[in-house]
Amino acid sequence: MGVGDQLRSQYLEIQGMVIKADNGRELRSFTFKEEDQTQEVRAVERITLLETLAKQLPLDSICFSSKLAKIEKHKDGETLLELVNGTQILSKVVIGCDGIRSSVAKWMGFSEPKYVGYCAFRGLADYPDGQPFGPRVNYIYGQGVRAGYVPVSPTKVYWFVCFNSPSPGTLFQSQSLAFLHGMEICNSNRCTCCALEDSVVLVQKLAPALKAGPMAIEDALRSYQNERWPRIFPMTVRANVVGAVLQLENPVVCAVRDNVLVPKLIRLGPMLEHTNFEFEPLQTKV
């Protein structure tokens, strides 16, 4: 997409990954280059990524802080969007990327998202004098709780903790707090992307179709769906299954996970499949 070199200079290349039990015992470790010499993994701050991408566009291509007030079908077949400031936009294509409380999804009739039974807190730790961790992804698995951290830059570390909760938005449970206190990063600190793939494929499909009329747009969207489904569906199923398994609280199941599944059965290749996506460079003019 033409922004790789700008981001490489700011963010560390992650060399590998280690998985630990909540008592600190190492269950498994991997080195990315041993799996594939071409692998390049970096954790990039979302705001920097968005700003870098936005700078590649002509001025005024993006209207920031523009909350959607109303959406409706226009008489000529296009879609009318009205913003809270009164601005109206007539669009041939509307792509809803506005989160799980999506106004566009509601307008299209999609059901409300279902709560899966666990919550996550995420943060970015700042070390002005330099962070002390090696360039690898770190996962820690417990009973009904898991956490992780990964160095982003010489001074920043991304971290998360995911814990079971009967309802979304619940504060940390006591076992989650105890789990955090045992993490290496908390003792030192006192405390992802299919969307890009979608956008690339969608642009490749829509760019030639927009000038050809409504039927061509419908065909382009159908072609996009057919191309993305075989990749997205298995990844979605795998993410749901893995998430559910890792959040189990049963001590016997967790013992099997820590002593058999992770040390003996997990392979790095399938874990990196979601990072490998190749496409032809986007045209500068369409």
Backbone as a ProteinNet text record, in pm:
[ID]
protein_1_A
[PRIMARY]
MGVGDQLRSQYLEIQGMVIKADNGRELRSFTFKEEDQTQEVRAVERITLLETLAKQLPLDSICFSSKLAKIEKHKDGETLLELVNGTQILSKVVIGCDGIRSSVAKWMGFSEPKYVGYCAFRGLADYPDGQPFGPRVNYIYGQGVRAGYVPVSPTKVYWFVCFNSPSPGTLFQSQSLAFLHGMEICNSNRCTCCALEDSVVLVQKLAPALKAGPMAIEDALRSYQNERWPRIFPMTVRANVVGAVLQLENPVVCAVRDNVLVPKLIRLGPMLEHTNFEFEPLQTKV
[TERTIARY]
82.1	0	85	215.4	305.5	346.9	316.9	351.4	445.6	488.6	569.3	697	770.8	899.1	881.9	773.4	749.3	723.7	661.8	628.4	743.8	823	934.8	1033.7	1052.2	1150.1	1105	975.3	922.2	895.2	881.2	836.1	929.3	941.8	1034.5	986.1	1078.6	1042.3	1040.5	928.4	911.5	977.9	1066.8	1146.2	1078.2	991	931.5	821.1	788.7	675.5	703.2	655.4	668	533.1	497.1	372.7	408.4	350.4	379.1	251.1	263.8	155	154.1	46.5	37.4	135.3	202.4	305.8	444.8	451.7	577.9	646.2	594.3	656.4	638.5	747	739.1	681.7	574.9	509.2	559.5	588.8	633.5	691.5	788.7	843.2	871.5	863.1	884.3	972.1	1044.9	1116	1058.3	1011.3	940.1	1025.6	1151	1236.1	1263	1255.5	1273.4	1157.8	1040.8	923.6	924.9	961.6	958.7	1051.6	1155.5	1254	1193.7	1080	1019.1	925.7	902	809.3	860.6	770.1	800.3	680.4	698	589	624.5	536.7	555.8	422.1	426.7	308.3	309.8	204.9	198.5	82.6	106.6	-0.3	-107.1	-231.6	-342.8	-345.2	-325.2	-334.4	-227	-106.9	0.3	-29.6	-83.4	-119.5	-224.9	-328.8	-435.7	-384.3	-302.2	-247.7	-158	-78.1	11.9	-67.1	-172.3	-256	-330	-381.8	-458.4	-373.8	-245.2	-157.4	-134.2	-166	-149.4	-265.4	-371.9	-491.5	-490.3	-563.1	-576.8	-642.7	-613.6	-674.3	-826.4	-891.5	-1037.7	-1102.4	-1023.2	-1082.6	-1158.3	-1116.9	-1177.1	-1238.5	-1361.6	-1427.5	-1424.7	-1341	-1329.1	-1440.7	-1464.7	-1566.2	-1700.6	-1740.5	-1865	-1961.6	-2032.1	-2122.5	-2246.3	-2284.3	-2399	-2528.9	-2619.7	-2748.3	-2859.4	-2853.9	-2962.3	-2909.9	-2965.6	-2929.7	-3057.5	-3073.7	-3194.3	-3167.3	-3251.4	-3238.1	-3294.9	-3221.3	-3265	-3346.6	-3426.4	-3517.2	-3446	-3323.8	-3250.5	-3168.1	-3188.9	-3117	-2991.1	-2947	-2829	-2869	-2770.5	-2795.7	-2767.3	-2861.6	-2846.4	-2802.2	-2689.9	-2637.2	-2649.5	-2702	-2710.6	-2630.4	-2537.6	-2453.6	-2520	-2470.5	-2531.9	-2518.1	-2419.6	-2404.1	-2490	-2574.6	-2665.5	-2613.6	-2488	-2430.9	-2497	-2528.3	-2587.9	-2492.4	-2480.2	-2392.1	-2472.4	-2470.8	-2538.5	-2432.7	-2447.8	-2341.2	-2389.8	-2303.8	-2332.4	-2309.6	-2209.8	-2174.5	-2148.9	-2206.7	-2180.6	-2117.3	-2003.1	-1933.1	-1936.6	-2005.5	-2019	-1899	-1823.1	-1706	-1714	-1834.2	-1853.6	-1875.1	-1814.7	-1809.3	-1931	-1929.5	-2034.1	-2168.1	-2169.4	-2295.9	-2328.6	-2295.5	-2301.9	-2441	-2449.4	-2575.1	-2607.5	-2504.5	-2525.2	-2577.8	-2521.9	-2567.9	-2713.7	-2752.3	-2891.6	-2983.8	-2942.2	-3022.3	-3039.5	-2937.6	-2943.3	-3018	-3053.7	-3133.6	-3056.2	-2925.9	-2847.4	-2885.5	-2874.7	-2908.5	-2800.1	-2835.4	-2739.3	-2628.2	-2505.6	-2397.3	-2426.5	-2380	-2402.1	-2276.6	-2295.9	-2185.3	-2130.7	-1998.4	-1937.1	-1899	-1906.5	-1880.1	-1747.8	-1670.7	-1545.5	-1514.4	-1443.1	-1407.8	-1256.5	-1213.9	-1070.4	-1039.8	-930.3	-874.3	-741.7	-717.7	-595.1	-532.6	-401.8	-335	-199.7	-142.9	-10.8	74.2	170.5	258.1	372.5	401	504.8	624.7	742.8	868.1	958.3	953.7	1032.2	1181.9	1232.8	1376	1410.2	1310.6	1333.3	1270.2	1194.4	1130.3	1230.9	1215.8	1319.2	1299.4	1198.5	1162.7	1222.7	1246.9	1298.2	1189.4	1226.7	1130.1	1053.6	963	881.5	743.5	647.9	513	512.1	448.4	442.6	297.1	262	128.3	136.9	40.4	31.5	-110	-120.9	-250.2	-279.2	-399.1	-443.7	-575.1	-651	-781.4	-890.2	-950.6	-1052.5	-997.6	-867.9	-804.6	-675.7	-646.3	-521.2	-474.3	-348	-292.1	-173.4	-124.5	-8.7	47.4	167.5	228.8	329.3	352.6	447.8	510.2	642	707.2	666.3	633.4	592.7	707.5	774.2	884.6	987.6	1097.9	1195.6	1139.5	1025.8	971.6	828.1	765.5	624.7	601.5	508.8	473.3	321.3	266.8	122.8	93.4	-16.6	-54.3	-205.1	-248.2	-391.9	-414.9	-534.7	-578.9	-723.7	-754.2	-887.3	-940.7	-1056.6	-1107.1	-1255.7	-1297.4	-1437.9	-1520.1	-1639.6	-1726.5	-1871.7	-1964.1	-2104	-2170.5	-2116.2	-2175.4	-2065.7	-2084.9	-1981.9	-1965.6	-1842.1	-1814.9	-1792.5	-1797.9	-1775.8	-1631.3	-1610.8	-1475.4	-1398.3	-1265.5	-1179.8	-1230.7	-1233.8	-1261.1	-1132.7	-1146	-1030.9	-921.5	-959.7	-857.7	-783.2	-851.2	-785.4	-681.1	-713.1	-616.8	-495.3	-520.4	-409	-322.7	-388.4	-317.2	-227.1	-280.2	-202.1	-80.1	-95.8	16.8	129.7	94.7	196.9	265.1	217	276.5	405.8	500.5	631.3	617.8	528.7	516.8	460.5	370.9	312.4	411.6	498.4	602.2	697.3	715.3	807.6	739.5	607.3	537	436.4	407.3	306.6	169.2	143.7	8.3	-56.9	-410.6	-425.3	-482.9	-421.2	-545.7	-630.8	-744.1	-832.3	-899.6	-918.7	-983.2	-900.5	-768.2	-682.9	-693.8	-697.3	-714.9	-847.5	-953.7	-1085	-1082.3	-1018.4	-1016.9	-942.5	-832	-754.1	-836.1	-896.6	-975.2	-1096.4	-1159.5	-1278.4	-1244.9	-1132.4	-1089.8	-1063.7	-996.3	-966.3	-1093.1	-1197.5	-1322.9	-1407	-1413.7	-1505.1	-1452.6	-1321.8	-1266.1	-1310.6	-1300	-1344	-1495.4	-1568.2	-1712.8	-1791	-1733.7	-1808.6	-1850.7	-1769.9	-1802.1	-1895.5	-1919.4	-1995.7	-2143.7	-2184.4	-2325.2	-2360.4	-2489.4	-2535	-2512.3	-2536.6	-2521.4	-2376.9	-2284.9	-2142.6	-2100.7	-2159.8	-2128.6	-2176.9	-2300.2	-2351.7	-2262.4	-2218.4	-2129.8	-1996.7	-1945.9	-1818.3	-1829.6	-1939.5	-1959	-1976.8	-2045	-2062.8	-1928.7	-1846.3	-1713.9	-1625.6	-1635.7	-1561.7	-1600.8	-1730.4	-1779.2	-1729.1	-1735.5	-1692.8	-1543.4	-1464.6	-1320.7	-1281.7	-1349	-1310.5	-1362.5	-1477.3	-1540.3	-1449.7	-1383.2	-1300.3	-1185.1	-1141.6	-1034.8	-1090.1	-1196.4	-1247.6	-1321.4	-1399.4	-1480.2	-1394.7	-1291.1	-1208.5	-1138.9	-1093.9	-1027.5	-1123.9	-1249.4	-1350.1	-1382.3	-1400.7	-1429.5	-1313.9	-1191.2	-1073.4	-1060.8	-1083.8	-1072.8	-1174.7	-1297.8	-1400.8	-1369.4	-1323.1	-1290.9	-1173	-1065.4	-947	-980.9	-1059.2	-1097.7	-1175.4	-1270.3	-1350.6	-1265	-1174	-1088.9	-995.7	-936.9	-840.8	-906.4	-1038.2	-1106.9	-1168.4	-1148	-1204.2	-1143.2	-1225.7	-1180.9	-1153.8	-1201.6	-1185.8	-1038.3	-991.3	-849.3	-795.3	-878	-832.6	-809	-903.9	-889.9	-768.6	-750.1	-635.3	-503.4	-503.2	-381.8	-348.9	-451.8	-430.2	-377.8	-434.8	-388.5	-241.1	-203.6	-67.8	36.5	-5.4	91.6	91.3	-15.5	-23.8	-47.3	-156.4	-196.4	-91.5	-53.9	41.4	182.8	240.1	378.1	396.3	295.5	316.9	241.8	130.2	45.1	42.6	62.7	54.5	172.9	143.7	247.6	239.9	353.7	360	292.4	305.7	252.4	107.5	14.9	-125.8	-150.5	-66.3	-83.8	-48.3	33	76.1	0.3	-94.5	-165.8	-235.4	-289	-363.5	-273.8	-140.5	-50.5	-4.4	-29.3	21.8	-87.4	-73.3	-171.5	-100.2	-108.9	-40	-141.6	-109.5	-196.6	-112.7	-168.8	-100.5	-102.9	3.5	5	-115.5	-171.6	-284.8	-239.8	-326.4	-295.2	-295.7	-208.6	-206.4	-322.6	-374.7	-488.3	-589.4	-715.6	-820.7	-928.2
-121.6	0	125.8	106.8	219.8	291.9	235.1	304.8	222.8	106.7	17.7	81	147.2	204.7	312	388.7	493.3	433	314.6	251.8	169.3	108.6	25.7	105.4	230	310.7	345.3	324.8	364	245.9	124.4	12.1	-107.2	-180.6	-292.3	-411.3	-485	-612.1	-719.1	-788.9	-891.9	-1020.3	-1075.7	-1190.8	-1324.6	-1330.7	-1458.3	-1445.4	-1557.9	-1562.2	-1664.2	-1636.4	-1730.2	-1740	-1861.3	-1886.5	-1940.5	-1880.7	-1921.5	-1954.2	-2036.8	-2058.5	-1944.1	-1933.8	-1821.2	-1830.8	-1945.2	-1957.3	-1922	-1878.1	-1838	-1947.4	-2070.1	-2180.1	-2161.7	-2173.5	-2159.8	-2286.7	-2270.8	-2383.8	-2408.1	-2299.5	-2312.8	-2180.2	-2186.3	-2064.7	-2090	-1983.4	-1991.6	-1875.9	-1897.2	-1790	-1781.1	-1663	-1648.5	-1686.3	-1645.4	-1670.4	-1819.5	-1897.5	-2041.7	-2103.5	-2044.7	-2092.5	-2045	-1918.5	-1859.3	-1738.5	-1744.5	-1636.6	-1504.8	-1509.9	-1386.7	-1320.6	-1385.2	-1329.4	-1195.3	-1098.4	-969.3	-928.9	-931.9	-902.6	-778.9	-680.2	-558.4	-518.5	-469.2	-413.3	-262.8	-212.2	-71.5	-4	113.4	188.9	227.1	204.8	229.8	375.6	471.2	611.5	647.9	591.4	620.2	558.5	436.6	371.2	452	495.4	572.3	705.5	773.5	901.9	883.7	778	752.4	722.3	642	611.6	736.1	815.4	934.4	1035.5	1042.7	1138.1	1103	979.8	940.5	988.9	1036.3	1078	1227.9	1271.3	1415.9	1484.7	1612.3	1689.1	1684.8	1686.3	1686.3	1556.5	1449.7	1320.6	1260.7	1296.9	1241.5	1353.8	1331.4	1424.4	1362.9	1414.7	1360.7	1413.5	1342.8	1383.2	1408.1	1316.3	1332.4	1220.8	1236.7	1133.5	1124	998.8	975.3	991.7	1076.3	1098.9	1016.5	1001.8	932	873.9	760.6	697.5	645.2	668.6	623	605.5	525.2	501.2	620.1	668.3	781.5	731.6	819.4	778.8	730.9	776.2	734.2	608	540.7	417.5	436.7	560.9	586.4	596.2	611.9	617.5	757.5	811.6	944.8	933.8	996.7	1001	1142.9	1157.5	1289	1287	1380.1	1388.3	1476.3	1468.1	1545	1694.9	1737.2	1880.6	1928.2	1838.3	1874.9	1846.4	1814.4	1782.2	1658.6	1663.3	1549.3	1498.1	1365.3	1301.7	1199.1	1210.6	1115.3	1020	891.8	796.9	679.3	636	516.2	390	394.3	278.8	326.1	257.3	285.1	160.5	178.5	68.9	95.3	10.4	30.4	-23.6	63.9	24.9	93.7	105.2	188.1	107.3	-10.7	-82.8	-167.5	-229	-324.7	-257	-128.8	-54.5	18.8	-41.6	19.9	69.8	198.9	255.3	196.9	174.1	116.2	-26.5	-104.1	-242.4	-246.7	-156.6	-151	-116.8	-22.4	17.7	-98	-182.7	-297.3	-415.5	-405.7	-510.2	-619.7	-599	-700.1	-704	-821.9	-836.6	-775.9	-753.8	-699.8	-802.5	-756.5	-850	-928.3	-1053.8	-1138.6	-1141.1	-1128.6	-1129.5	-1270.7	-1287.1	-1420.5	-1468.3	-1381.4	-1426.8	-1382.5	-1304.6	-1254.1	-1115	-1038.4	-899.8	-886.2	-777.8	-752.4	-607.2	-585.1	-451.4	-447	-338.5	-324	-188.6	-181.9	-55.8	-47.7	71	95.4	157.3	79.6	127	209	321.9	412.9	412	387.1	386	496.6	617.5	729.2	700	618.6	588.3	458.8	400.4	277.5	156.2	77.3	-42	-158.1	-250.6	-350.6	-485.8	-500.9	-632.7	-663.3	-792.9	-837.6	-833.1	-835.4	-819.6	-948.7	-985.3	-1103.4	-1086.2	-1159.7	-1162.6	-1253	-1209.9	-1286.5	-1313.7	-1442.2	-1482.1	-1552.7	-1526.7	-1594	-1649.3	-1781.4	-1847.5	-1887.4	-1853.6	-1895	-1969.5	-1974.1	-2038.2	-1932	-1923.6	-1822.8	-1683.6	-1672.1	-1542.2	-1563.8	-1474.1	-1478.7	-1336.1	-1321.7	-1188.4	-1198	-1082.1	-1081.3	-942	-936.1	-806.9	-823.7	-715.3	-718.1	-579.4	-570.9	-442.2	-384.9	-258	-190.5	-108.4	-35.4	51.5	48.8	120.8	124.3	178.1	249.7	309.3	268.3	184.3	151.3	-0.1	-46	-187.7	-199.7	-277.8	-305.1	-420.7	-412.6	-519.7	-539.9	-659	-685.2	-788.8	-790.3	-897.4	-927.6	-1055.5	-1100.7	-1192.4	-1162.2	-1235.8	-1265.6	-1378.6	-1416.8	-1322.2	-1289.4	-1197.8	-1227.1	-1226.2	-1257	-1153.2	-1032.3	-928.5	-836.8	-777.6	-689.4	-563.6	-515	-390.4	-407	-530.5	-553.7	-523.2	-468.3	-440.3	-569.9	-557.6	-673	-754.9	-885	-971.7	-987.7	-1034.7	-1042.1	-1132.4	-1246.3	-1335.1	-1272.1	-1183.5	-1115.6	-1017.7	-948.3	-856.3	-930.9	-1045.8	-1125.2	-1175.9	-1212.2	-1260.1	-1150.6	-1028.5	-915.9	-888.9	-897.5	-870.1	-970	-1089.4	-1189.6	-1177.4	-1088.7	-1075	-995.8	-1036.9	-970.7	-823.5	-793.1	-654.6	-565.8	-619.6	-537.6	-511	-606	-581.6	-471.9	-458.5	-358.8	-226	-230.9	-112.4	-58.3	-131.8	-92.1	-83.2	-160	-161.9	-300.1	-613	-681	-610.8	-762.4	-684.5	-710.4	-777.1	-813.3	-691.6	-586.1	-467.2	-407.3	-410.6	-360.2	-448.7	-579.6	-671	-643	-629	-600.5	-475	-370.6	-243.5	-255.2	-330	-346.7	-419.7	-531.8	-610.7	-531	-458.2	-380.9	-272	-204.4	-101.1	-162.1	-277.2	-341.3	-380.4	-418.4	-457.9	-337.1	-235.1	-123.5	-18.1	3.8	113	108.5	-4.8	-6.9	-10.6	-47.4	-64.7	64.3	160.2	281.4	361.7	355.5	432.1	356.9	228.9	146	133.8	180.4	177.6	81.1	84	6.2	-144	-200.3	-344.3	-387.2	-307	-338.1	-330.4	-235.7	-223.1	-345.9	-391.6	-512.1	-632.3	-645	-755.8	-745.4	-622.5	-602.4	-641.1	-602.8	-636.8	-787.9	-850.4	-995.6	-1066.1	-1015.9	-1072.6	-1055.9	-940.3	-915.1	-1015.7	-1036.1	-1129.7	-1270.9	-1313.4	-1448.5	-1468.8	-1362.1	-1373.9	-1372.8	-1293.4	-1279	-1392.5	-1447.1	-1546.1	-1666.3	-1727.5	-1844.9	-1813.9	-1690.3	-1654.9	-1614	-1533.7	-1478.7	-1582.8	-1668.8	-1764.1	-1858.5	-1924	-2010.6	-1935.2	-1811.5	-1732.8	-1696.8	-1665.4	-1630.8	-1750.3	-1866.5	-1988	-2020.8	-2013.8	-2045.7	-1949.9	-1820.3	-1721.6	-1748.2	-1783.4	-1811.5	-1936.7	-2042	-2166.9	-2147.2	-2084.4	-2061.8	-1973.9	-1867.3	-1779.2	-1851.9	-1938	-2012.3	-2110.9	-2180.1	-2278.4	-2211.9	-2100.3	-2033.7	-1969.1	-1948.1	-1886.5	-1989.2	-2118.8	-2220.1	-2210.6	-2237.2	-2226.2	-2361.7	-2469.9	-2602.6	-2635.9	-2664.6	-2689	-2810.6	-2914.1	-3033.2	-2999.7	-2928.4	-2888.7	-2797.3	-2703.9	-2613.3	-2689.1	-2793.5	-2874	-2946.9	-2999.2	-3064.3	-2963.4	-2845.7	-2739.7	-2708.4	-2690.9	-2647.4	-2758.3	-2883.5	-2993.3	-3076.9	-3065.5	-3145.3	-3057.7	-2983	-2908.4	-2806.7	-2715.7	-2610.2	-2664.9	-2745.8	-2790.4	-2886.6	-2970.2	-3078.3	-3064.3	-2992.7	-2991.9	-2859.4	-2748.3	-2618.9	-2600.2	-2556	-2526.3	-2379	-2323.1	-2180	-2144.4	-2230.2	-2200.2	-2155.3	-2237	-2196.6	-2068.4	-2042.4	-1921.2	-1795.1	-1810.8	-1695.5	-1680.6	-1772.6	-1767.4	-1633.9	-1576.5	-1451.8	-1333.9	-1348.4	-1237.3	-1238.9	-1347.9	-1362.3	-1333.8	-1222.6	-1185	-1107.6	-1157.4	-1093.4	-1038.7	-924.1	-865.3	-778.6	-752.4	-664.2	-521.4	-443	-303.6	-226.5	-142	-59.3	41.1	66.4	166.5	305.2	392.5	529.9	610.4	570	638.8	535.2	562.7	469.9	548.2
0	0	0	-0.4	-16.2	110.2	227.7	351.5	440.2	393.4	476	527.3	439	480.2	587.2	580.3	680.1	818.7	821.6	949.2	1004.6	916.6	963	1047.7	1015	1086.3	1228.3	1258.2	1388.9	1482.1	1424.7	1505.3	1493.7	1605	1613.1	1531	1474.2	1411.3	1519.6	1531.6	1632.8	1583.8	1666.5	1624.7	1652.7	1752.7	1787.3	1889.2	1952.1	2044.6	2154.1	2274.8	2385.5	2456.5	2495.5	2567.8	2705.2	2811	2948.1	3022.9	3126.9	3221	3321.7	3398.5	3492	3607.6	3624	3727.2	3673.4	3548.5	3488.6	3408.2	3411	3337.5	3187.4	3112	2967.1	2906	2825.6	2762.2	2620.3	2550	2410.7	2364.3	2276.3	2217.2	2069.5	1989.9	1846.4	1801.3	1694	1624.1	1483.3	1445.3	1318.9	1198	1195.8	1080.1	1059.9	1167.5	1153.9	1076.7	1088.7	1016.3	872.2	853	718.9	717.4	635.6	629.4	583.1	513.2	461.2	562.3	676.9	774.8	827.9	833.6	895.4	979.4	1109.9	1202.2	1283.5	1282.7	1361.2	1423	1545	1609.1	1585.2	1521.4	1481	1553	1608.2	1673.4	1571.4	1610.7	1518.4	1470.1	1562.9	1523.1	1421.6	1439.2	1344.7	1209.8	1210	1084.4	1009.4	1080.4	1016.2	961.9	1041.3	996.1	873.9	873.9	761.7	634.9	647	531	482.4	577.5	540.7	464	496.5	428.9	282.7	243.5	104.3	17	81.1	7.3	-19.3	-123.1	-147.5	-28.6	-11.5	96.8	87	202.9	212.7	165.3	150.8	115.5	234.1	354.8	476	558.3	605.2	697.1	836.5	923.5	1058.5	1148.3	1259.4	1358.7	1292.3	1205.7	1130.6	1167.3	1276.4	1324.1	1236	1208.1	1120.4	1198.1	1147.3	1212.3	1147.9	1014.5	944.9	814.4	777.8	651.6	587.4	459.7	390.7	242	178.3	35.4	-40.8	-140.1	-220.3	-338.5	-394.7	-502	-628.2	-650.7	-771.1	-748	-633.5	-606.1	-524.7	-509.9	-428	-280.3	-193.5	-49.5	2.8	78.7	135.8	280.5	311.4	447.9	499.5	620.3	682.7	812.5	827.4	945.2	1050.4	1173	1281.3	1260.5	1182	1155.9	1039.5	986.6	879.1	739.5	725.8	594.2	536.7	407.7	338.4	231	223.6	126.3	48.3	-84.3	-170.8	-225.6	-196.4	-226.1	-310.4	-402.3	-481.3	-398.8	-310.1	-227.4	-84.5	13.3	154.4	216.1	279.7	346.1	495.2	570.4	714.3	789	851.5	933	1069	1122.8	1240.9	1368	1376.8	1503.1	1534.3	1654.8	1689.5	1716.7	1742.9	1757.6	1627.3	1517.4	1385.6	1347.9	1313	1261.6	1125	1044.9	912.1	923.2	1016.9	1035.4	1079.9	1169.7	1213.5	1098	1014.9	899.2	801.3	792.1	702	763.1	892.8	954	1022.9	1045.9	1115.7	1263.4	1323.4	1464.6	1552.6	1678.8	1774.3	1800.6	1828.1	1858.2	1985.6	1989.7	2106.6	2194.1	2322.9	2417.7	2432.3	2422.9	2423.1	2563.1	2663.9	2799.8	2858.3	2784.2	2840.9	2786.4	2867.5	2835.2	2821.7	2762.3	2748.9	2778.2	2846.6	2864.2	2788.7	2718.5	2640	2669.8	2658.8	2686.3	2618.6	2622.6	2566.8	2677.2	2726.3	2834.2	2775	2837.6	2787.6	2882.3	2827.7	2903.6	2847.5	2901.6	2846.5	2839	2932.7	2934.5	2861.8	2794.2	2719.2	2785	2708.3	2763.6	2768.3	2866.3	2892.5	2824.9	2738.4	2689.6	2552.9	2529.9	2401.2	2295.2	2166.8	2056.9	2027	2116.2	2091.9	2155	2102.8	2157.1	2279.6	2386.3	2510.9	2548	2562.7	2604.8	2739.2	2827.7	2956.8	2971.1	2993.3	3003.2	3146.8	3195.7	3327.6	3318	3427.7	3430.3	3418.8	3300.5	3277.3	3256.9	3241	3218.8	3140.2	3050.3	2974.7	2950.7	2926.3	2907.1	2812.5	2773.4	2685.5	2670.5	2616.4	2587.3	2475.8	2403	2292.8	2278.9	2271	2248.9	2113	2112.5	1989.8	1932.8	2020.3	1981	2094.1	2081.9	2191.4	2322.7	2318.4	2441.1	2472.2	2390	2412.1	2406.7	2492.3	2499.3	2502.1	2408.4	2406.8	2502.4	2577.1	2668.7	2666.4	2707.3	2718.8	2828	2882.4	2971.7	2936.4	2920.8	2880.6	2990.5	3045.4	3161.3	3146.8	3203.2	3200.8	3286.5	3238.2	3310.8	3271.9	3367.3	3335.2	3245.8	3242.3	3157.6	3104.5	2988.8	2932.9	3015.2	3021.7	3091.4	3240	3289.7	3432.2	3469.1	3588.1	3633.7	3655.8	3661.8	3686	3804.9	3787.2	3900.2	3981	4105	4193.7	4138.8	4074.7	4022.3	3905.3	3831.9	3720.9	3772.4	3880.6	3939.9	3992.6	4057.1	4108	3992.8	3884.3	3765.6	3709.2	3703.3	3651.4	3738.2	3869.3	3957.8	3938.1	3886.6	3863.6	3729.7	3643.1	3511.5	3518.4	3437.3	3434.3	3398.3	3303.4	3258.5	3369.5	3452.3	3557.3	3669.2	3693.7	3794.2	3749.3	3618.9	3566.7	3540.1	3512.7	3465.6	3565.9	3669.8	3767.8	3701.2	3644.1	3590.9	3560.5	1382.4	1392.6	1290.1	995.1	995.4	867.7	908	794.9	732.1	810	755.2	641.4	655.2	548	424.5	445.7	332.6	263	342.1	285.3	199.1	251.7	178.8	46.7	46.5	-76.4	-182.7	-144.5	-239.3	-287	-195.1	-230.9	-332.1	-311.3	-406.7	-543.4	-545	-672.6	-747.8	-674.2	-737.4	-779.3	-690.7	-713.5	-810.3	-809	-889.4	-1035.1	-1104.3	-1243.8	-1259	-1151.9	-1163.4	-1142.7	-1068.5	-1034	-1156.3	-1260.2	-1381.1	-1474.1	-1445.1	-1538.5	-1504	-1385	-1350.8	-1240	-1194.9	-1079.7	-1093.9	-1209.9	-1226.4	-1207.8	-1259.3	-1243.8	-1097.6	-1022.4	-880.2	-804	-836.6	-772.5	-800.5	-925.3	-961.5	-887.4	-872.5	-803.6	-657.1	-592.7	-451.9	-433.2	-528.2	-521.6	-541.2	-632.3	-655.2	-531.7	-467.7	-343.5	-236.9	-219.3	-118.6	-146.6	-271.5	-306.9	-284.9	-306	-287.6	-140.5	-59.6	80.5	169.5	135.4	221.9	252.7	154.3	184.6	280	288.3	382.4	517.8	518.6	643.6	727.4	663.2	739.5	825	769.2	854.6	966.5	938.1	1041.3	1153.6	1117.9	1218	1306.2	1244	1320	1413	1360.3	1440.6	1558.7	1534.8	1642.2	1752.4	1713.3	1812.8	1893	1824.7	1893.2	1988	1937.8	2020.4	2140.3	2115	2224.7	2332	2289.2	2386.3	2465.5	2398.2	2465	2565.8	2524.5	2613.1	2733.8	2729	2842.3	2936.5	2911.1	2999	3138.9	3239.2	3377.9	3442.7	3382.9	3441.4	3458.4	3580.7	3603.2	3529.5	3511.2	3438.9	3291.7	3232.4	3092.2	3075	3167.4	3159.4	3173	3256.6	3272.1	3142.3	3073.6	2944	2842.4	2845.5	2755.2	2777.9	2904.6	2937.7	2924.2	2938	2938	2810.4	2730.4	2607.7	2485.1	2486.6	2367.4	2324	2414.1	2378.3	2354	2444.8	2423.9	2307.7	2277.6	2182.7	2050.8	2048.3	1929.2	1853.7	1921.3	1854.6	1760.6	1637.8	1539.7	1503	1466.2	1437.6	1305.5	1205.2	1072.3	1072.6	1126.5	1129.3	1207.2	1309	1389.1	1310.5	1204.3	1125.1	993.9	968.2	840.4	818.8	926.7	911.6	877.1	895.2	864	719.3	648	511.8	410.5	340.8	239.4	129.7	8.5	-103.1	-202.9	-261.7	-363.2	-455.9	-572.1	-666.2	-612.7	-634.2	-588.3	-642.8	-557.7	-601	-705.4	-802.6	-904.8	-842.5	-893.4	-842.6	-897.6	-1013.3	-1072.3	-1117.5	-1091.7	-1133.6	-1208.2
[MASK]
++++++++++++++++++++++++++++++++++++++++++++++++++++++++++++++++++++++++++++++++++++++++++++++++++++++++++++++++++++++++++++++++++++++++++++++++++++++++++++++++++++++++++++++++++++++++++++++++++++++++++++++++++++++++++++++++++++++++++++++++++++++++++++++++++++++++++++++++++++++++++++++

